[in-house]
mmCIF file of C-alpha atoms and ligand atoms in Angstrom:
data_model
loop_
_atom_site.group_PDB
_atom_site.id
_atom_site.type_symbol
_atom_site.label_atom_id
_atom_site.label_comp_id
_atom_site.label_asym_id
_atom_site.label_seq_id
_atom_site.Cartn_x
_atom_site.Cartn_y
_atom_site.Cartn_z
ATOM 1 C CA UNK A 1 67.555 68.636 120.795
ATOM 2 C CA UNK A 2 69.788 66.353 119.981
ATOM 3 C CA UNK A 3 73.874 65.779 121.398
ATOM 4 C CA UNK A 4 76.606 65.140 118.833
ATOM 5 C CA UNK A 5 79.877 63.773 121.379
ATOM 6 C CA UNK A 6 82.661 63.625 119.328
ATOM 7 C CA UNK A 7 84.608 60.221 120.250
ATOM 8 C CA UNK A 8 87.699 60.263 118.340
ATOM 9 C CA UNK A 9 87.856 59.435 114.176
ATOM 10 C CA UNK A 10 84.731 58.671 112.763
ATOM 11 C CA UNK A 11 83.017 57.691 116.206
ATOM 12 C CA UNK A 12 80.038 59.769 117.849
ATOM 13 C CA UNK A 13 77.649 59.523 120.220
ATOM 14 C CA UNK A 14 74.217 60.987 119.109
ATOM 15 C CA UNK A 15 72.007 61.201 122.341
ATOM 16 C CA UNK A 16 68.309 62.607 122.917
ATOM 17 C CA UNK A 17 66.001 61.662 126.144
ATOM 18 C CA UNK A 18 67.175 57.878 126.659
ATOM 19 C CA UNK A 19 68.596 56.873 123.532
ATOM 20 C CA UNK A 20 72.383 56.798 122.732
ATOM 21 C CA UNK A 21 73.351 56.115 119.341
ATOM 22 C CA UNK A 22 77.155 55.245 118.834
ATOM 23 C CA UNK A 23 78.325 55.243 115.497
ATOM 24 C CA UNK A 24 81.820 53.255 114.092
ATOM 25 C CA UNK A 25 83.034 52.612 117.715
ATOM 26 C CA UNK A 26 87.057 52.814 118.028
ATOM 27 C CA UNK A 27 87.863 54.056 121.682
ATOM 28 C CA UNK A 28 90.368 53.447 124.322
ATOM 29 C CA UNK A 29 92.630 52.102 124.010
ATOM 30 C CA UNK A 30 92.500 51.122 120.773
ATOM 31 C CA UNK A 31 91.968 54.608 119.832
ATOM 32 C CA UNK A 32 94.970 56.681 121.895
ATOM 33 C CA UNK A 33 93.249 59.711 121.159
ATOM 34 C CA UNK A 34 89.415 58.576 121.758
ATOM 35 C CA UNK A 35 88.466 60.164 125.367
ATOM 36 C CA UNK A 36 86.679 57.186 126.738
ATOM 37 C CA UNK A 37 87.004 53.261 126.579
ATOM 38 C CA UNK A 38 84.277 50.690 125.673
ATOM 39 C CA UNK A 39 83.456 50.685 129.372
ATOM 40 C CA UNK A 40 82.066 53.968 129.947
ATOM 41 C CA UNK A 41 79.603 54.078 127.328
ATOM 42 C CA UNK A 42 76.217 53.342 127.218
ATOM 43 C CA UNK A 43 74.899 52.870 124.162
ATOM 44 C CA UNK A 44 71.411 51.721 123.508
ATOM 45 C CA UNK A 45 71.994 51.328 119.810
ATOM 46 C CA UNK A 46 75.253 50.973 117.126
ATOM 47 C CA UNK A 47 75.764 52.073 114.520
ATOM 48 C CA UNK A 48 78.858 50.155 111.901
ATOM 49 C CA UNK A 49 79.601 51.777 108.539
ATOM 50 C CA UNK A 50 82.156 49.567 107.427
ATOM 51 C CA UNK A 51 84.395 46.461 108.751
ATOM 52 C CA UNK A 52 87.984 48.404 109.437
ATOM 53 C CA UNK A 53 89.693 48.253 112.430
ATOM 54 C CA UNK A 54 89.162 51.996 113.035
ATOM 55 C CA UNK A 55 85.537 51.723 112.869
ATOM 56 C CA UNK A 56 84.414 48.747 114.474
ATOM 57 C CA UNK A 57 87.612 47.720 116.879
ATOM 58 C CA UNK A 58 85.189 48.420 120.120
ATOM 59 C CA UNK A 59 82.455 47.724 118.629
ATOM 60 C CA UNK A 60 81.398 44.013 120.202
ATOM 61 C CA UNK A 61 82.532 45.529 123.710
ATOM 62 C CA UNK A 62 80.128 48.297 123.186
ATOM 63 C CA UNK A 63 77.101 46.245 122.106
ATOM 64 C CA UNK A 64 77.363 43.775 124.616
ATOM 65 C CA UNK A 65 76.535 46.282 127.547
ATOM 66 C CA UNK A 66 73.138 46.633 126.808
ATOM 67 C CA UNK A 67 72.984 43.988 124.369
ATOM 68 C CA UNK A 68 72.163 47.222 121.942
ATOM 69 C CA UNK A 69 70.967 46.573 118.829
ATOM 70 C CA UNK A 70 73.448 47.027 116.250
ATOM 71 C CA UNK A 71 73.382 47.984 112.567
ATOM 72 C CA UNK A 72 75.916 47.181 109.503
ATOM 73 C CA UNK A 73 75.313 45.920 106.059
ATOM 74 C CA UNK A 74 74.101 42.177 106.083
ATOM 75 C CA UNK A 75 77.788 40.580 105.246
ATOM 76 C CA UNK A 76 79.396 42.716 108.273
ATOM 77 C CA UNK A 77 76.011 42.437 110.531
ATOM 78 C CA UNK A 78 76.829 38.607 109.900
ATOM 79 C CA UNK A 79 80.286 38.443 111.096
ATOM 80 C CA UNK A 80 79.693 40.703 113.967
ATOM 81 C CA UNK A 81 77.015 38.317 114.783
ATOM 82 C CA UNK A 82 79.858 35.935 115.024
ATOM 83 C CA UNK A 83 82.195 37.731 116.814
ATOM 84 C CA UNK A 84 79.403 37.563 119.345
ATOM 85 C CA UNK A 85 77.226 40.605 118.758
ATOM 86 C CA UNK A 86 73.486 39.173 120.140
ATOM 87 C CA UNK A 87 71.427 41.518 118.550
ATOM 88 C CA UNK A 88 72.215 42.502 114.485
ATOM 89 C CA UNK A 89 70.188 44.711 112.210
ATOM 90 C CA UNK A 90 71.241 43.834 108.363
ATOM 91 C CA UNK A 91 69.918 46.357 105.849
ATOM 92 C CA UNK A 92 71.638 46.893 102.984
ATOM 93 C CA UNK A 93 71.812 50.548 100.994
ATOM 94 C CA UNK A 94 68.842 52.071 100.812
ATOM 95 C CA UNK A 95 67.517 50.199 103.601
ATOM 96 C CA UNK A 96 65.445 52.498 106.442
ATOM 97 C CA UNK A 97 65.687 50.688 110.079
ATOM 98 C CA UNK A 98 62.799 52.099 112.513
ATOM 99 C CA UNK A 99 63.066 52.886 116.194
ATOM 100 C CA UNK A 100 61.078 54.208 119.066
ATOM 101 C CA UNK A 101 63.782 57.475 118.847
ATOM 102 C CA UNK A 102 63.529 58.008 114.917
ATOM 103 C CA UNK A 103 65.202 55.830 111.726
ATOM 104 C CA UNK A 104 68.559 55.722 110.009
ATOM 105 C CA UNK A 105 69.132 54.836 106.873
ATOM 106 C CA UNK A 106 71.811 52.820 105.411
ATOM 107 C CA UNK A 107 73.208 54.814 102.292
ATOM 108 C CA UNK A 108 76.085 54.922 99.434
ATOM 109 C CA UNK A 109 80.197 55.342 100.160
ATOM 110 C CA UNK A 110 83.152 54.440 98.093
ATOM 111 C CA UNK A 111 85.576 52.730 100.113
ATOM 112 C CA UNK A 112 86.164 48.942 100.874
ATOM 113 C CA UNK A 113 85.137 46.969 103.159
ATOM 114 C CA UNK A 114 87.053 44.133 105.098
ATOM 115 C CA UNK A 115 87.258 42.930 108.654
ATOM 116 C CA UNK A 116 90.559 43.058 110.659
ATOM 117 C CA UNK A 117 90.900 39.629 110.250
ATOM 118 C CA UNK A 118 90.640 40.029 106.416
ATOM 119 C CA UNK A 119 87.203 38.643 105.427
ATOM 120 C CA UNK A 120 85.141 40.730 102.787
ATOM 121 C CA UNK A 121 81.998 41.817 104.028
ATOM 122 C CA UNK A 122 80.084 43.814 100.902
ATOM 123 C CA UNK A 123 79.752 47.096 100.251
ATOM 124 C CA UNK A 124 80.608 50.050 102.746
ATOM 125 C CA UNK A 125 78.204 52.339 103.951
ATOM 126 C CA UNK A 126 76.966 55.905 105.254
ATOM 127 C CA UNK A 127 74.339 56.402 107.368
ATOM 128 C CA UNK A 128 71.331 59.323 107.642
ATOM 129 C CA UNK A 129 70.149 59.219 111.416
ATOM 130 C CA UNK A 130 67.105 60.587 112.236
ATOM 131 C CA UNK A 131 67.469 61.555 116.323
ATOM 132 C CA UNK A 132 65.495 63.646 118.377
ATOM 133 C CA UNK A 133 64.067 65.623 115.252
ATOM 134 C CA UNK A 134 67.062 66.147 113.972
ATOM 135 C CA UNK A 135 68.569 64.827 110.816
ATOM 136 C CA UNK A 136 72.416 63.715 111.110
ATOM 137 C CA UNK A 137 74.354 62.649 107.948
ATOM 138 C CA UNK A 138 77.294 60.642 108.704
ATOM 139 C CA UNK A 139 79.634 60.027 105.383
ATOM 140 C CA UNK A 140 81.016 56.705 106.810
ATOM 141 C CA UNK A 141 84.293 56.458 104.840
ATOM 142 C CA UNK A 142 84.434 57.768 101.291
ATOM 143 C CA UNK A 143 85.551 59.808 98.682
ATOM 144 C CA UNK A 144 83.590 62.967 97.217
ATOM 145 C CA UNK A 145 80.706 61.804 94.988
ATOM 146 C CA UNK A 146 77.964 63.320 93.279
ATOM 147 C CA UNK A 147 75.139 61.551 94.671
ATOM 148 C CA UNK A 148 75.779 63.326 98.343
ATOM 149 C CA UNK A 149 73.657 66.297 96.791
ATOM 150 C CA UNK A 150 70.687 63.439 96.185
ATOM 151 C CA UNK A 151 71.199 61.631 99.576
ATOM 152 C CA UNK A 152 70.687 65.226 101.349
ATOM 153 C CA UNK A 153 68.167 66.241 98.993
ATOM 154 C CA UNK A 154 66.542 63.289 100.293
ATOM 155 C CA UNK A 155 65.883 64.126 103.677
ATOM 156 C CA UNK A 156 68.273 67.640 104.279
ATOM 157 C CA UNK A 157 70.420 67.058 107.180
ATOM 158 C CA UNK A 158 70.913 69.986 109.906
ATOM 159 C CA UNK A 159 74.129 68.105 110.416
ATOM 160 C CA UNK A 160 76.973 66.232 108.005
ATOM 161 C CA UNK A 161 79.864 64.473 109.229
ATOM 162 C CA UNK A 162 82.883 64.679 106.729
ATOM 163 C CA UNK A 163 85.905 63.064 106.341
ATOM 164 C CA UNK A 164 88.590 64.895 105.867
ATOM 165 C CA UNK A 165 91.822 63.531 106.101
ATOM 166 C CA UNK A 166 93.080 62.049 102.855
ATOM 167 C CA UNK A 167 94.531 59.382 101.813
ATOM 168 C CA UNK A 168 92.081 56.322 102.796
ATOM 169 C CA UNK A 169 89.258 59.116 102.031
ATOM 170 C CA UNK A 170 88.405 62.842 100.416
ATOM 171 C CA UNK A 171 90.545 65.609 101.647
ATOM 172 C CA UNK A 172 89.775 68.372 103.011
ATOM 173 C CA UNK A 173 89.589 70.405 99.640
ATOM 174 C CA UNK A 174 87.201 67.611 98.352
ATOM 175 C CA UNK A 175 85.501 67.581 101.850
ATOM 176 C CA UNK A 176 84.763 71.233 100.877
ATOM 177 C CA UNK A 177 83.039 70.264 97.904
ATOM 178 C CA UNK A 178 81.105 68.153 99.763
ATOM 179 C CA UNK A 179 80.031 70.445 101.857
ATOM 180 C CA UNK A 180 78.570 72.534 99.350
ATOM 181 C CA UNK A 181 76.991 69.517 97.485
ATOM 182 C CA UNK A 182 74.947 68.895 101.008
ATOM 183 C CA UNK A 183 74.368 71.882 102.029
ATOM 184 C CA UNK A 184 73.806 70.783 105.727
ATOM 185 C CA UNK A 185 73.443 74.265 107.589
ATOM 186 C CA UNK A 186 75.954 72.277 110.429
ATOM 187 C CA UNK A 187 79.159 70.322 108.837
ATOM 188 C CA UNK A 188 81.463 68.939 111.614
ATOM 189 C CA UNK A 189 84.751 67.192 110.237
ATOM 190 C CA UNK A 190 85.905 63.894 111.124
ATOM 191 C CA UNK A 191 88.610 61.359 110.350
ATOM 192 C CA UNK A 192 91.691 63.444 110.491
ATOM 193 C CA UNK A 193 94.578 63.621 112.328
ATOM 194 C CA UNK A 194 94.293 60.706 114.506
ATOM 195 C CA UNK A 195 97.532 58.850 112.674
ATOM 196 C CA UNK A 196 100.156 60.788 110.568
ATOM 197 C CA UNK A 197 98.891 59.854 106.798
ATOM 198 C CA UNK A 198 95.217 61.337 107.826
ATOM 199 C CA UNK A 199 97.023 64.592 109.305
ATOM 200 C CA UNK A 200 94.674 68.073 107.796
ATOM 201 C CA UNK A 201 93.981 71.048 108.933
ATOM 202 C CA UNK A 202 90.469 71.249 109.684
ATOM 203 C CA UNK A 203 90.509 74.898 110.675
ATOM 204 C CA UNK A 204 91.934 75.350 106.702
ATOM 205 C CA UNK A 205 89.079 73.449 106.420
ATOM 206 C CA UNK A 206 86.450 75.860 107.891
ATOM 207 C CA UNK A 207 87.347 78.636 106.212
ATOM 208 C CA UNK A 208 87.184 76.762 102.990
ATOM 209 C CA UNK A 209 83.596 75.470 103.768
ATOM 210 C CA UNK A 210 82.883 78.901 104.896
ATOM 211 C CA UNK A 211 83.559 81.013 102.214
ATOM 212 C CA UNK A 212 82.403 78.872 99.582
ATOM 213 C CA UNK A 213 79.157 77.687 100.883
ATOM 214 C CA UNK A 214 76.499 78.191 103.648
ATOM 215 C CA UNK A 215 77.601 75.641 105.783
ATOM 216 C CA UNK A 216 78.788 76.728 109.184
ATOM 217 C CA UNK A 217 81.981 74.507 110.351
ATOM 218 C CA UNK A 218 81.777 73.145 113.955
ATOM 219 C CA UNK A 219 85.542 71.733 114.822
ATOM 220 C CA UNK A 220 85.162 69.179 118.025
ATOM 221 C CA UNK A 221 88.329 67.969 119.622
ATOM 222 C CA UNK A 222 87.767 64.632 120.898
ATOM 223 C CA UNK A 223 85.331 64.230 123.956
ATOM 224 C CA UNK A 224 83.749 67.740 122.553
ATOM 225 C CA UNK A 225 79.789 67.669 122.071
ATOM 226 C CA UNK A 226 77.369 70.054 119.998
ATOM 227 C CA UNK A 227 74.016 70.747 120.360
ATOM 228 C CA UNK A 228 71.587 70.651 117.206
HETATM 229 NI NI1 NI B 301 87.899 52.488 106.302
HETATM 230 MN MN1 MN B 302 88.548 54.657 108.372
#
């Protein structure tokens, strides 16, 4: 069993036994619509897709509590490093990272990828997290591409994250198409609504994804969590 806490834009807590897995940390109050702040999480891993502001802005804070280990393509794993981050994991796509709770792999997503203070940091990235028996695919930031079908033909995820918001990603029409291309039996959206240009209707959304494909839509309001 395995707990998916949505956090507010692309940021989630995945949690079995004694692991905590936060991915693209951006809380309180950095966040105004994330439910907690930096402070009351626990996170014995992270989990950075890319280098923007509404990915990574908590980020250090979070680490630093446990001094949790913390993932992101080598150019970004490098300048968190800097920014103080003790312990960095730097695959690059493709790259598998092993823990005592499962693996995640570092995979493809079309988007850019600079710090908030402007420095380029490679490629950006998605991430399939293997948790508690359960296989999560999180799209980081991206637009629709075909290769989603490969990545979850890879290792099928019982869960996808999408974005759906537009604008500095897919929509939620593309999102659908997405959907389908996975085929994850659980699709939860993500990325919407938390500033005006990223505004979308995610329960448009669900009926899309359901009537078109298999894929059952689970909509969590911020602070929400799902079982898998
Ligand atoms: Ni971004
Ligand atoms: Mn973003």
């Amino acid at each position: 069993m395995t707990d998916i806490r949505f956090l507010g834009q692309a940021c989630f807590e995945l949690s079995d036994g004694n692991a905590r897995v936060v991915i693209d940390p951006f809380l309180k109050p950095n966040n105004p619509v994330a439910p907690v702040s930096a402070d009351e999480l626990d996170a014995t891993h992270v989990l950075v897709t890319h280098g923007h502001a509404d990915h990574l802005a908590d980020a250090v804070a979070v680490a630093a509590k446990n001094d949790a280990p913390t993932v992101a393509i080598v150019e970004l794993a490098n300048w968190l490093g800097e920014q103080g981050i003790k312990n960095t994991i730097d695959p690059s796509l493709g790259g598998t990272v092993e823990f005592d709770w499962g693996w995640a792999r570092m995979v493809q997503a079309f988007h850019t990828n600079t710090t908030p203070d402007g420095t380029a940091v490679g490629q950006c990235a998605g991430f399939v997290v293997n948790l508690g028996g359960k296989t999560i695919y999180h799209l980081g930031d991206t637009c629709l591409f075909g290769d989603m079908k490969l990545i979850a033909e890879r290792t099928p995820p019982d869960v996808a994250l999408i974005p759906i918001g537009g604008h500095y990603t897919m929509d939620a029409e593309d999102a659908a198409v997405a959907a389908g291309l996975i085929g994850a039996p659980t699709v939860i959206p993500m990325h919407y609504n938390s500033f005006p240009v990223i505004a979308a209707d995610a329960e448009a959304f669900k009926s899309d994804v359901e009537s078109k494909t298999s894929s059952a839509v689970v909509i969590l309001e911020p602070g929400e969590t799902h079982t898998v």
